[in-house]
Short mmCIF file of C-alpha atoms in Angstrom, two decimals:
data_model
loop_
_atom_site.label_atom_id
_atom_site.label_comp_id
_atom_site.label_asym_id
_atom_site.label_seq_id
_atom_site.Cartn_x
_atom_site.Cartn_y
_atom_site.Cartn_z
CA MET E 8 80.79 69.34 185.22
CA GLY E 9 77.55 68.06 186.75
CA ILE E 10 77.23 65.19 184.27
CA PHE E 11 80.90 64.30 184.68
CA SER E 12 80.50 64.14 188.47
CA ALA E 13 77.40 61.97 188.17
CA VAL E 14 79.09 59.55 185.75
CA THR E 15 82.21 59.44 187.93
CA SER E 16 80.14 58.71 191.03
CA ALA E 17 78.18 55.96 189.25
CA LEU E 18 81.36 54.35 187.94
CA HIS E 19 82.98 54.46 191.37
CA LYS E 20 79.94 52.67 192.81
CA ILE E 21 80.30 50.00 190.13
CA PHE E 22 84.04 49.65 190.86
CA SER E 23 83.29 49.42 194.57
CA ALA E 24 80.68 46.72 193.94
CA PHE E 25 83.22 44.71 191.93
CA SER E 26 85.65 45.17 194.80
CA LYS E 27 83.15 43.62 197.20
CA VAL E 28 82.44 40.79 194.74
CA SER E 29 86.20 40.25 194.48
CA GLN E 30 86.44 39.81 198.23
CA TRP E 31 83.86 37.02 198.03
CA VAL E 32 85.61 35.51 195.02
CA LEU E 33 88.86 35.45 197.00
CA PHE E 34 87.10 33.78 199.94
CA ILE E 35 85.50 31.16 197.68
CA LEU E 36 88.82 30.62 195.89
CA THR E 37 90.49 29.97 199.25
CA MET E 38 87.80 27.44 200.15
CA ILE E 39 88.09 25.67 196.79
CA VAL E 40 91.87 25.38 197.07
CA PHE E 41 91.59 24.14 200.67
CA TYR E 42 88.95 21.58 199.62
CA ASP E 43 91.09 20.37 196.73
CA VAL E 44 94.23 20.09 198.89
CA VAL E 45 92.37 18.03 201.48
CA LEU E 46 90.89 15.73 198.85
CA ARG E 47 94.19 15.40 197.01
CA TYR E 48 96.60 14.85 199.90
CA VAL E 49 94.40 13.38 202.64
CA PHE E 50 91.98 11.22 200.64
CA ASN E 51 94.12 10.78 197.47
CA ASN E 52 91.09 11.76 195.38
CA PRO E 53 91.67 15.13 193.64
CA THR E 54 88.87 17.10 192.02
CA ILE E 55 88.65 17.50 188.25
CA TRP E 56 87.36 21.07 188.41
CA ALA E 57 89.18 22.97 191.17
CA LEU E 58 92.30 23.95 189.22
CA GLU E 59 90.42 25.33 186.22
CA ILE E 60 87.89 27.24 188.30
CA SER E 61 90.70 28.61 190.49
CA GLU E 62 92.52 29.90 187.41
CA TYR E 63 89.41 31.73 186.19
CA MET E 64 88.89 33.22 189.64
CA LEU E 65 92.50 34.45 189.74
CA VAL E 66 92.06 36.13 186.36
CA PHE E 67 88.90 37.78 187.67
CA LEU E 68 90.70 39.02 190.78
CA GLY E 69 93.71 40.28 188.88
CA PHE E 70 91.82 42.23 186.24
CA PHE E 71 88.70 43.45 188.02
CA MET E 72 90.58 45.08 190.86
CA ALA E 73 92.63 47.27 188.49
CA ALA E 74 89.95 49.95 188.00
CA ASP E 75 89.13 50.14 191.71
CA ILE E 76 92.82 50.39 192.61
CA GLN E 77 93.23 53.12 189.98
CA ALA E 78 90.18 55.00 191.32
CA LYS E 79 91.57 54.90 194.87
CA LYS E 80 95.05 56.00 193.68
CA ARG E 81 96.69 52.93 195.19
CA HIS E 82 98.92 51.91 192.30
CA ILE E 83 102.62 51.75 193.05
CA LYS E 84 104.61 54.86 192.19
CA MET E 85 108.06 56.14 192.98
CA ASP E 86 107.12 58.65 195.69
CA PHE E 87 110.75 59.51 196.37
CA PHE E 88 111.20 60.91 192.85
CA TYR E 89 107.60 62.03 192.44
CA SER E 90 107.60 64.21 195.55
CA VAL E 91 110.71 66.12 194.39
CA PHE E 92 108.78 67.78 191.56
CA PRO E 93 106.48 70.80 192.03
CA GLN E 94 102.73 70.17 191.95
CA ALA E 95 102.37 71.47 188.37
CA VAL E 96 104.95 68.96 187.10
CA ARG E 97 103.31 66.17 189.12
CA SER E 98 99.99 66.96 187.43
CA CYS E 99 101.67 66.66 184.03
CA LEU E 100 103.30 63.36 185.05
CA ASP E 101 99.94 62.07 186.28
CA ALA E 102 98.35 63.05 182.95
CA LEU E 103 101.07 61.21 181.02
CA PHE E 104 100.63 58.14 183.23
CA HIS E 105 96.85 58.18 182.76
CA MET E 106 97.21 58.59 178.98
CA GLY E 107 99.53 55.59 178.95
CA THR E 108 97.12 53.58 181.08
CA ALA E 109 94.22 54.55 178.81
CA GLY E 110 96.21 53.55 175.73
CA PHE E 111 97.21 50.22 177.26
CA SER E 112 93.63 49.56 178.37
CA LEU E 113 92.27 50.39 174.93
CA LEU E 114 94.79 48.11 173.24
CA LEU E 115 94.07 45.23 175.62
CA LEU E 116 90.31 45.88 175.37
CA TRP E 117 90.46 45.69 171.58
CA SER E 118 92.58 42.53 171.37
CA SER E 119 90.75 40.69 174.17
CA MET E 120 87.39 41.61 172.63
CA LYS E 121 88.49 40.07 169.32
CA MET E 122 89.66 36.95 171.18
CA THR E 123 86.37 36.69 173.11
CA ILE E 124 84.25 37.10 169.97
CA THR E 125 86.35 34.51 168.13
CA ALA E 126 85.95 32.02 171.00
CA TYR E 127 82.19 32.61 170.98
CA ARG E 128 81.88 32.38 167.20
CA TYR E 129 83.77 29.07 166.99
CA ASP E 130 82.31 27.56 170.18
CA SER E 131 85.79 27.14 171.68
CA LEU E 132 85.90 24.95 174.77
CA SER E 133 88.62 24.47 177.37
CA ASN E 134 90.79 21.36 177.04
CA SER E 135 89.67 20.01 180.39
CA LEU E 136 86.97 17.65 181.51
CA LEU E 137 84.77 20.66 182.29
CA GLU E 138 84.87 21.86 178.67
CA THR E 139 84.09 25.41 179.74
CA PRO E 140 82.98 27.65 176.87
CA LEU E 141 86.05 29.89 176.62
CA PHE E 142 84.18 33.06 175.77
CA ILE E 143 82.99 33.14 179.40
CA PRO E 144 86.41 33.42 181.08
CA TYR E 145 87.77 35.42 178.13
CA SER E 146 85.03 38.04 178.62
CA ILE E 147 86.52 38.94 182.00
CA ILE E 148 89.42 40.78 180.37
CA PRO E 149 87.55 43.14 177.99
CA LEU E 150 85.03 44.05 180.66
CA ALA E 151 87.76 44.81 183.19
CA MET E 152 89.78 46.76 180.61
CA LEU E 153 86.70 48.83 179.76
CA MET E 154 86.37 49.72 183.42
CA LEU E 155 90.08 50.61 183.65
CA LEU E 156 89.83 52.70 180.47
CA LEU E 157 86.88 54.64 181.86
CA GLN E 158 88.71 55.26 185.13
CA SER E 159 91.79 56.41 183.23
CA ILE E 160 89.68 58.88 181.26
CA ILE E 161 88.16 60.18 184.50
CA ASP E 162 91.65 60.60 185.96
CA LEU E 163 92.89 62.32 182.80
CA VAL E 164 90.01 64.84 182.89
CA GLU E 165 90.79 65.53 186.56
CA ASP E 166 94.50 65.95 185.74
CA ILE E 167 93.69 68.47 183.02
CA SER E 168 91.47 70.45 185.39
CA HIS E 169 94.29 70.42 188.00
CA MET E 170 96.75 71.68 185.37
CA LYS E 171 94.36 74.53 184.49
CA VAL E 172 94.17 75.51 188.17
CA HIS E 173 97.97 75.46 188.49
CA LYS E 174 98.32 77.49 185.30
CA LYS E 175 95.92 80.15 186.65
CA GLU E 176 97.79 80.24 189.99
CA GLY E 177 101.13 80.58 188.18
CA SER E 178 99.95 83.44 185.97
CA GLN E 179 98.63 85.51 188.88
#
C-alpha cells in the first residue's frame, strides 16, 4: 500500500491547494460584487463584466470544493440513523455511498468533458459583451469531477480495507 499512500497524500495536497485557491476566489468574488453594487446603486454605472465573472467564480467554488470536502469527510449525513448501525454495517454503507459518488462523478465527468470539447471545437462564446470562450468555464466541471472521482476511489479502497479488518475481527 506504499504507492496508494503516496498517491493519496499527493492528491490531498492538490485538494488542499484548491481549497486555499477557493478561499482567495471567494474573497475576490466578494470584492467584485461589492464593487459592482457600489457602481450600480451609488454611481448608476454598472459594470458589464461583474455578473458573468461572478457566475464563473461561483461554479468554481461549488465544484472544486467537493473533493476537498469529501477528503475531509465533511459531507452531510444522517448521523442519527448512521450511528445506530454497528461499525461493519457503517463500512458497507460508506462503500455504497462512495460507489454512488464515484458513479455520479464519472457520469458528470463524461458528459461535461463532451460539452467542453464541443465548446472548444466550435469556438463557442458567451452571449455577453465579454464573449468569453465557453470551453474555459466549462472545463471547471470535468476537472473538479475528476478530482471527486479520484477521492471517491480512495475512499472506496479505504472502505474495503476497513471491511476486511472487521471481517477478520468478526471471525476470531
